[in-house]
Amino acid sequence: MDKTTRTLASYVSGLTFDQLPQSAVHETKRRLIDAVGCSIGGYSSAPAAIARDMAAENSGQPPARVLGSGALTSMEMAAFANTVMVRYLDCNDTYVSKGSGHPSDMMAACLAVADAHRASGKDALLAIATAYEVFTALADVVGLRDLGWDQGVFVVLGSAAGAAKLLKLTSEQTANALAIAVTSNIPTRQTRAGELSMWKGCATAAAVRAGVFSALLAHKGMTGPAAAFEGRHGVWEQVTGPFELRKMGGAGVSFGIERTNLKFFPSEYHSQAPLWLALELRKKVSVDDIEAVNVDTYYTAYSEIGSEPEKWTPKTRETADHSLPYLLALGLTDGCINAESFSDARIADPKLHQLMQRIRIAENKAFTAEFPSKLLTRIEVITRNGQRLAETASYPKGHAKNPMSDADVESKFDDLSEGMLAPSQRDALLQALWRVDEAADVGTVMDLIRVQPDERA
């Protein structure tokens, strides 16, 4: 077993709930509430319906449930279908470091295994925090994006770790689960380049499914490569280059889940601060008076959502929520961004496209030098009479350094579940999620995640 695998496996198998400070437990609950809300909001989407159809064709012992419908399937397919729902709106949390991604994608892996094995709420929270710790530890030292690989590398390892925790795997078994997971699941970043498809919101769901499957194999006694990271043709040689993990959460070191960022808007994370700027500028200028919009931002934001031609002519929802020109046009025109902002009719609106063509986006190298400690963006609006209005922002609402309050988290949950849950059901579920650590069986909380019958696809 190589050092990297051994370090991760030893940490995962040794972490206990008592080692989590109250701050980490609270943030884990907040991420759980946020992810469940996102899953409810994404339930009726086409990708979620496809995933549920696939889940219905599978069974497993012990079974796990599909969120929203309660249908029984295998743990792996529950993890897949539920992650598709969590991801669809692109409104779940994000981690920004040397590497980045959406760690709450792994939530469904932990819930599926916890549900199947009737784990306690504390065990489920511990598994989630463990998964996040693996994800963030790797993201802190590995920049996958610039190497052309996707965040699923982090997700599959975190999902395997969370599942291993719930299956009570030994350190050796956990090492095998991690080795199997990473050796067989290295996704390319083509998923998020150019015109985006449904797969944009499903790619990490596939990684989550694979992580659960890897842990289940290790639980049965399957062994994995002995040097998955550092050996010949391993991850270091083929994918990342050498790296050294830093000290992970505990013993005075903060936990990764406390450094992750919640989203206020249903759009790619690097659009969050620019959207707040657009809403502020809208108060000062009429959209009909706008001659040009100049955006200066850091390289990652520019490259991800403001550089490709497809971002000025989005044709799919997935491209639109990753298009800074489209999102800024929405903010300046509508004064809000929500799920309805990405309907086919709205994406095709010629007035939005006319405004988008007047938006210029460029990298500001000084802003790039501040990233990821700061997420600086400056937007200048030039009016038809030559007036110039500018705003600059760094930490959007929901960032770990500008956190959403618990009331904000609850309000977002209410908005996401509007029309999907009856008000009394919504309130009962929200309270149960806040008290999940008191549940002897996390399934009693999951019982409450049921959408209204007329909303089921």
Coordinates of C-alpha atoms in Angstrom, one line a residue:
M1 CA 0.0 0.0 0.0
D2 CA 1.5 3.4 -1.0
K3 CA 1.8 6.3 1.5
T4 CA -1.1 8.3 0.0
T5 CA -3.5 5.4 0.2
R6 CA -2.4 4.5 3.7
T7 CA -2.7 8.1 4.9
L8 CA -6.3 8.4 3.6
A9 CA -7.4 5.0 4.8
S10 CA -5.9 5.4 8.3
Y11 CA -7.6 8.8 8.7
V12 CA -11.0 7.6 7.4
S13 CA -11.1 4.4 9.5
G14 CA -9.9 6.3 12.6
L15 CA -12.2 9.3 12.7
T16 CA -15.0 9.3 15.3
F17 CA -18.1 11.5 15.8
D18 CA -16.6 12.7 19.1
Q19 CA -13.7 14.2 17.2
L20 CA -16.0 16.5 15.3
P21 CA -16.3 19.9 17.0
Q22 CA -19.8 21.4 17.3
S23 CA -19.0 23.9 14.5
A24 CA -18.3 21.0 12.1
V25 CA -21.5 19.1 13.1
H26 CA -23.5 22.3 12.6
E27 CA -22.0 22.9 9.2
T28 CA -22.6 19.3 8.2
K29 CA -26.3 19.7 9.0
R30 CA -26.5 22.9 7.0
R31 CA -24.9 21.2 4.0
L32 CA -27.4 18.3 4.4
I33 CA -30.4 20.6 4.5
D34 CA -29.0 22.4 1.4
A35 CA -28.5 19.2 -0.5
V36 CA -31.9 17.7 0.4
G37 CA -33.5 21.0 -0.7
C38 CA -31.6 20.9 -4.0
S39 CA -32.7 17.3 -4.6
I40 CA -36.4 18.3 -4.1
G41 CA -36.0 21.2 -6.4
G42 CA -34.4 19.0 -9.1
Y43 CA -36.8 16.1 -8.7
S44 CA -39.0 16.8 -11.7
S45 CA -36.2 17.4 -14.1
A46 CA -35.7 15.2 -17.2
P47 CA -32.3 13.9 -16.1
A48 CA -33.7 12.9 -12.7
A49 CA -36.6 11.1 -14.3
I50 CA -34.1 9.1 -16.5
A51 CA -32.1 8.3 -13.4
R52 CA -35.2 7.1 -11.5
D53 CA -36.2 4.9 -14.4
M54 CA -32.8 3.3 -14.3
A55 CA -33.0 2.9 -10.6
A56 CA -36.3 1.2 -10.9
E57 CA -34.7 -1.5 -13.1
N58 CA -32.3 -2.5 -10.3
S59 CA -32.6 -4.0 -6.9
G60 CA -30.3 -4.7 -4.0
Q61 CA -30.0 -6.3 -0.6
P62 CA -30.3 -4.4 1.6
P63 CA -32.2 -1.9 -0.5
A64 CA -31.9 1.9 -0.4
R65 CA -34.5 4.5 -1.3
V66 CA -34.7 7.0 -4.1
L67 CA -35.3 10.5 -2.5
G68 CA -38.7 11.9 -3.2
S69 CA -40.4 8.8 -4.4
G70 CA -39.3 6.3 -1.7
A71 CA -38.8 3.6 -4.4
L72 CA -36.4 0.8 -3.4
T73 CA -33.3 0.1 -5.5
S74 CA -29.7 -0.9 -4.9
M75 CA -27.4 1.4 -2.9
E76 CA -25.4 2.2 -6.0
M77 CA -28.4 3.3 -8.0
A78 CA -30.0 5.2 -5.2
A79 CA -26.7 7.1 -4.9
F80 CA -26.7 7.8 -8.6
A81 CA -30.3 8.9 -8.9
N82 CA -30.2 11.0 -5.8
T83 CA -27.1 12.8 -6.9
V84 CA -28.6 13.6 -10.2
M85 CA -31.4 15.4 -8.4
V86 CA -29.0 17.2 -6.0
R87 CA -26.9 18.5 -9.0
Y88 CA -29.6 19.4 -11.5
L89 CA -30.2 23.0 -10.5
D90 CA -26.5 23.7 -10.0
C91 CA -27.4 25.2 -6.6
N92 CA -25.6 22.9 -4.2
D93 CA -22.3 23.7 -2.4
T94 CA -18.9 24.3 -3.9
Y95 CA -15.3 24.1 -2.6
V96 CA -12.7 26.4 -4.1
S97 CA -9.0 25.8 -3.6
K98 CA -6.2 24.6 -5.8
G99 CA -8.8 22.1 -7.0
S100 CA -12.6 22.6 -6.9
G101 CA -15.9 20.9 -7.2
H102 CA -19.2 20.1 -5.5
P103 CA -18.6 18.0 -2.4
S104 CA -22.3 17.7 -1.5
D105 CA -22.6 15.5 -4.6
M106 CA -21.2 12.9 -2.2
M107 CA -24.1 13.4 0.2
A108 CA -26.3 10.8 -1.7
A109 CA -23.6 8.1 -1.4
C110 CA -23.7 8.5 2.4
L111 CA -27.4 8.7 2.6
A112 CA -27.9 5.6 0.4
V113 CA -25.6 3.4 2.5
A114 CA -26.9 4.8 5.8
D115 CA -30.5 4.2 4.7
A116 CA -29.8 0.6 3.6
H117 CA -27.9 -0.2 6.8
R118 CA -30.2 1.7 9.1
A119 CA -27.4 3.8 10.4
S120 CA -27.9 6.4 13.1
G121 CA -28.0 10.1 12.3
K122 CA -24.7 10.6 14.0
D123 CA -23.1 7.9 11.8
A124 CA -24.6 9.5 8.7
L125 CA -23.2 12.9 9.7
L126 CA -19.8 11.4 10.4
A127 CA -19.7 9.7 7.0
I128 CA -20.6 13.0 5.3
A129 CA -17.9 14.9 7.2
T130 CA -15.4 12.2 6.4
A131 CA -16.3 12.3 2.7
Y132 CA -15.9 16.1 2.7
E133 CA -12.5 15.8 4.4
V134 CA -11.1 13.4 1.7
F135 CA -12.5 15.7 -1.0
T136 CA -11.1 18.9 0.4
A137 CA -7.8 17.4 1.4
L138 CA -7.2 16.4 -2.2
A139 CA -8.6 19.6 -3.7
D140 CA -6.2 21.6 -1.5
V141 CA -3.2 20.1 -3.2
V142 CA -4.4 18.9 -6.7
G143 CA -5.5 21.2 -9.5
L144 CA -7.5 18.8 -11.7
R145 CA -9.1 21.3 -14.0
D146 CA -6.0 22.7 -15.6
L147 CA -4.8 19.1 -16.2
G148 CA -8.0 18.3 -18.2
W149 CA -9.5 16.0 -15.5
D150 CA -12.9 16.4 -13.8
Q151 CA -13.8 16.7 -10.2
G152 CA -15.1 13.2 -10.2
V153 CA -11.6 12.1 -9.1
F154 CA -12.2 13.8 -5.8
V155 CA -15.9 12.7 -5.6
V156 CA -15.3 9.0 -6.2
L157 CA -12.7 8.9 -3.4
G158 CA -14.8 10.9 -1.0
S159 CA -17.8 8.8 -1.8
A160 CA -15.8 5.6 -1.2
A161 CA -14.6 7.0 2.1
G162 CA -18.1 7.9 3.3
A163 CA -19.5 4.5 2.3
A164 CA -16.5 2.8 3.9
K165 CA -17.2 4.6 7.2
L166 CA -20.9 3.5 7.2
L167 CA -19.9 -0.1 6.3
K168 CA -17.4 0.0 9.2
L169 CA -14.6 -1.1 7.0
T170 CA -11.1 -1.7 8.5
S171 CA -8.2 0.5 7.5
E172 CA -7.1 -2.3 5.1
Q173 CA -10.5 -2.6 3.6
T174 CA -10.9 1.1 3.3
A175 CA -7.5 1.3 1.5
N176 CA -8.8 -1.3 -1.0
A177 CA -12.0 0.7 -1.5
L178 CA -10.1 3.8 -2.3
A179 CA -7.6 2.1 -4.6
I180 CA -10.4 0.4 -6.6
A181 CA -12.3 3.7 -6.7
V182 CA -9.5 5.9 -8.0
T183 CA -7.9 3.3 -10.3
S184 CA -11.1 2.7 -12.3
N185 CA -12.7 6.1 -12.3
I186 CA -10.6 9.0 -13.8
P187 CA -13.1 11.2 -15.7
T188 CA -12.1 13.8 -18.3
R189 CA -13.2 17.4 -18.1
Q190 CA -14.9 17.3 -21.5
T191 CA -18.1 17.1 -19.5
R192 CA -17.8 20.8 -18.7
A193 CA -16.3 22.2 -21.9
G194 CA -18.1 23.9 -24.8
E195 CA -21.8 23.3 -25.2
L196 CA -23.0 21.4 -22.1
S197 CA -25.4 18.5 -22.0
M198 CA -27.5 16.7 -19.4
W199 CA -24.3 14.8 -18.4
K200 CA -22.9 18.0 -16.8
G201 CA -25.2 17.4 -13.9
C202 CA -24.8 13.6 -13.9
A203 CA -21.0 13.0 -14.2
T204 CA -20.4 13.2 -10.5
A205 CA -23.4 11.0 -9.9
A206 CA -21.5 8.3 -11.8
A207 CA -18.5 8.9 -9.6
V208 CA -20.7 8.7 -6.5
R209 CA -22.2 5.4 -7.7
A210 CA -18.7 4.1 -8.4
G211 CA -17.5 5.1 -5.0
V212 CA -20.3 3.2 -3.3
F213 CA -19.7 0.2 -5.5
S214 CA -16.0 0.2 -4.6
A215 CA -16.7 0.2 -0.9
L216 CA -19.2 -2.6 -1.3
L217 CA -16.6 -4.7 -3.2
A218 CA -14.0 -4.1 -0.5
H219 CA -16.5 -5.0 2.2
K220 CA -16.9 -8.4 0.4
G221 CA -13.1 -8.9 0.5
M222 CA -12.1 -7.5 -2.9
T223 CA -8.5 -6.2 -3.0
G224 CA -7.4 -3.2 -5.0
P225 CA -4.0 -2.1 -6.5
A226 CA -1.3 -1.8 -3.9
A227 CA 0.1 1.5 -5.2
A228 CA -2.9 3.2 -6.8
F229 CA -1.5 6.7 -6.4
E230 CA 2.3 6.4 -6.4
G231 CA 3.0 3.2 -8.3
R232 CA 3.9 2.7 -12.0
H233 CA 1.1 4.0 -14.2
G234 CA -0.8 5.2 -11.0
V235 CA -2.6 8.5 -10.4
W236 CA 0.6 10.5 -9.8
E237 CA 2.2 9.3 -13.1
Q238 CA -0.9 9.4 -15.3
V239 CA -3.1 12.2 -13.8
T240 CA -1.9 14.6 -11.1
G241 CA 1.8 14.5 -10.6
P242 CA 3.2 13.9 -7.1
F243 CA 1.5 15.7 -4.2
E244 CA 1.6 15.5 -0.4
L245 CA -1.5 15.6 1.7
R246 CA -1.6 18.2 4.5
K247 CA -2.8 17.5 8.0
M248 CA -6.5 16.6 7.9
G249 CA -9.3 17.8 10.2
G250 CA -9.2 17.2 13.9
A251 CA -6.8 17.9 16.8
G252 CA -7.2 21.6 16.3
V253 CA -7.2 21.6 12.5
S254 CA -10.5 22.8 11.0
F255 CA -12.6 20.4 9.0
G256 CA -13.0 20.8 5.2
I257 CA -16.8 21.0 5.4
E258 CA -16.4 24.3 7.4
R259 CA -14.5 25.8 4.4
T260 CA -17.0 24.9 1.7
N261 CA -19.4 27.5 0.2
L262 CA -23.1 27.5 -0.2
K263 CA -24.8 29.0 -3.3
F264 CA -27.4 31.7 -3.3
F265 CA -28.2 31.5 -7.0
P266 CA -28.8 28.3 -9.1
S267 CA -25.7 28.9 -11.3
E268 CA -22.0 28.0 -11.6
Y269 CA -20.2 29.1 -8.5
H270 CA -17.9 31.7 -10.1
S271 CA -21.0 33.6 -11.3
Q272 CA -22.2 34.2 -7.8
A273 CA -20.3 37.4 -7.0
P274 CA -20.8 38.8 -10.5
L275 CA -24.5 38.3 -10.2
W276 CA -24.7 40.3 -6.9
L277 CA -22.9 43.1 -8.8
A278 CA -25.4 42.9 -11.7
L279 CA -28.3 43.2 -9.2
E280 CA -26.6 46.3 -7.6
L281 CA -25.9 47.9 -11.0
R282 CA -29.5 47.3 -12.1
K283 CA -30.7 49.6 -9.3
K284 CA -28.7 52.4 -11.0
V285 CA -29.3 52.0 -14.7
S286 CA -32.1 50.9 -17.0
V287 CA -31.3 47.9 -19.1
D288 CA -32.5 49.8 -22.1
D289 CA -29.8 52.4 -21.5
I290 CA -26.9 49.9 -21.5
E291 CA -24.4 50.4 -24.3
A292 CA -21.7 47.9 -23.0
V293 CA -20.8 45.8 -20.0
N294 CA -17.1 45.2 -19.3
V295 CA -16.2 42.4 -16.8
D296 CA -12.8 41.9 -15.4
T297 CA -12.3 38.7 -13.4
Y298 CA -9.9 36.0 -12.4
Y299 CA -8.7 33.3 -14.8
T300 CA -10.8 30.4 -13.4
A301 CA -14.0 32.4 -13.7
Y302 CA -13.1 33.7 -17.2
S303 CA -12.1 30.3 -18.4
E304 CA -15.0 28.4 -16.9
I305 CA -17.9 30.6 -17.8
G306 CA -16.8 33.5 -19.9
S307 CA -14.4 32.5 -22.6
E308 CA -15.9 29.9 -25.0
P309 CA -18.1 31.1 -27.9
E310 CA -20.9 28.7 -26.8
K311 CA -21.3 30.8 -23.6
W312 CA -22.6 33.7 -25.8
T313 CA -25.1 31.4 -27.6
P314 CA -26.4 28.9 -25.0
K315 CA -28.8 26.3 -26.3
T316 CA -29.2 24.1 -23.3
R317 CA -30.0 24.7 -19.6
E318 CA -26.6 23.3 -18.7
T319 CA -24.8 25.7 -20.9
A320 CA -26.9 28.7 -19.7
D321 CA -26.2 28.2 -16.0
H322 CA -22.5 28.1 -16.9
S323 CA -22.7 31.2 -19.1
L324 CA -21.6 34.4 -17.4
P325 CA -23.0 36.5 -20.3
Y326 CA -26.4 34.9 -20.1
L327 CA -26.4 35.1 -16.3
L328 CA -25.5 38.8 -16.2
A329 CA -28.1 39.5 -18.9
L330 CA -30.6 37.8 -16.7
G331 CA -29.6 39.8 -13.6
L332 CA -29.6 43.1 -15.4
T333 CA -32.9 42.4 -17.1
D334 CA -35.0 40.5 -14.6
G335 CA -33.4 41.4 -11.3
C336 CA -33.4 37.8 -10.1
I337 CA -32.1 34.3 -11.1
N338 CA -34.2 31.2 -10.2
A339 CA -35.1 27.9 -11.7
E340 CA -37.5 29.6 -14.2
S341 CA -34.6 31.6 -15.6
F342 CA -33.5 28.6 -17.5
S343 CA -36.6 27.6 -19.4
D344 CA -36.2 27.0 -23.1
A345 CA -38.2 30.2 -23.9
R346 CA -36.0 32.3 -21.6
I347 CA -32.8 30.9 -23.0
A348 CA -33.9 31.7 -26.5
D349 CA -35.2 35.2 -25.7
P350 CA -33.7 37.5 -28.4
K351 CA -33.6 40.5 -26.0
L352 CA -31.3 38.6 -23.7
H353 CA -29.1 37.6 -26.6
Q354 CA -28.9 41.2 -27.8
L355 CA -27.7 42.3 -24.4
M356 CA -25.3 39.4 -24.2
Q357 CA -23.5 40.5 -27.3
R358 CA -22.7 43.8 -25.5
I359 CA -20.9 42.0 -22.7
R360 CA -17.1 41.7 -22.7
I361 CA -15.3 39.4 -20.3
A362 CA -11.6 39.4 -19.7
E363 CA -9.1 38.0 -17.3
N364 CA -7.6 40.5 -14.8
K365 CA -4.1 39.1 -13.9
A366 CA -4.1 41.0 -10.7
F367 CA -7.4 39.3 -9.7
T368 CA -6.0 36.0 -10.8
A369 CA -3.0 36.5 -8.5
E370 CA -5.4 36.9 -5.5
F371 CA -7.3 33.6 -6.3
P372 CA -8.4 31.4 -4.5
S373 CA -8.0 33.5 -1.3
K374 CA -10.2 36.2 -3.0
L375 CA -12.7 35.9 -5.8
L376 CA -12.5 39.4 -7.3
T377 CA -14.7 40.6 -10.1
R378 CA -15.3 44.1 -11.4
I379 CA -18.2 45.0 -13.6
E380 CA -18.4 48.3 -15.5
V381 CA -21.6 49.4 -17.2
I382 CA -21.4 52.0 -19.9
T383 CA -24.6 53.8 -20.8
R384 CA -25.7 55.1 -24.2
N385 CA -25.0 58.7 -23.0
G386 CA -21.4 57.7 -21.9
Q387 CA -22.0 57.4 -18.2
R388 CA -19.8 54.7 -16.5
L389 CA -20.9 52.8 -13.4
A390 CA -18.7 50.2 -11.8
E391 CA -18.9 47.7 -8.9
T392 CA -16.3 45.3 -7.4
A393 CA -17.0 42.3 -5.2
S394 CA -15.1 39.3 -3.8
Y395 CA -16.9 37.0 -1.4
P396 CA -20.5 36.4 -2.5
K397 CA -23.2 35.6 0.0
G398 CA -22.7 31.9 1.0
H399 CA -18.9 32.0 0.8
A400 CA -17.3 30.7 3.9
K401 CA -16.0 34.2 4.6
N402 CA -19.5 35.7 4.0
P403 CA -21.8 32.9 5.1
M404 CA -25.5 32.5 4.7
S405 CA -27.3 32.5 8.0
D406 CA -29.3 29.5 9.2
A407 CA -32.4 31.6 8.3
D408 CA -31.0 32.0 4.8
V409 CA -30.4 28.3 4.5
E410 CA -34.0 27.6 5.7
S411 CA -35.4 30.2 3.2
K412 CA -33.5 28.6 0.4
F413 CA -34.9 25.2 1.4
D414 CA -38.4 26.6 1.5
D415 CA -38.0 28.1 -2.0
L416 CA -36.6 24.8 -3.4
S417 CA -39.4 22.8 -2.0
E418 CA -42.2 25.2 -3.0
G419 CA -44.9 23.2 -4.8
M420 CA -43.1 19.9 -4.1
L421 CA -43.8 19.5 -0.4
A422 CA -46.9 20.5 1.6
P423 CA -46.0 23.3 4.1
S424 CA -46.5 21.0 7.1
Q425 CA -44.4 18.3 5.5
R426 CA -41.7 20.8 4.6
D427 CA -41.5 22.1 8.2
A428 CA -41.4 18.6 9.7
L429 CA -38.6 17.6 7.3
L430 CA -36.6 20.7 8.1
Q431 CA -36.9 20.2 11.8
A432 CA -35.9 16.6 11.5
L433 CA -32.8 17.5 9.4
W434 CA -31.7 20.0 12.1
R435 CA -32.1 17.2 14.7
V436 CA -30.7 14.4 12.6
D437 CA -28.0 13.6 15.1
E438 CA -30.7 12.5 17.5
A439 CA -32.1 9.9 15.1
A440 CA -31.4 6.2 16.0
D441 CA -32.2 5.4 12.3
V442 CA -31.6 8.0 9.7
G443 CA -34.3 6.3 7.6
T444 CA -36.9 8.0 9.9
V445 CA -35.7 11.3 8.5
M446 CA -35.6 10.1 5.0
D447 CA -39.2 8.9 5.3
L448 CA -40.2 12.6 5.2
I449 CA -38.5 13.3 1.9
R450 CA -41.5 12.5 -0.3
V451 CA -42.7 14.9 -3.0
Q452 CA -46.4 15.5 -3.6
P453 CA -48.0 12.8 -5.8
D454 CA -48.9 15.2 -8.7
E455 CA -45.2 16.2 -9.0
R456 CA -43.8 12.7 -9.4
A457 CA -42.4 11.9 -12.8

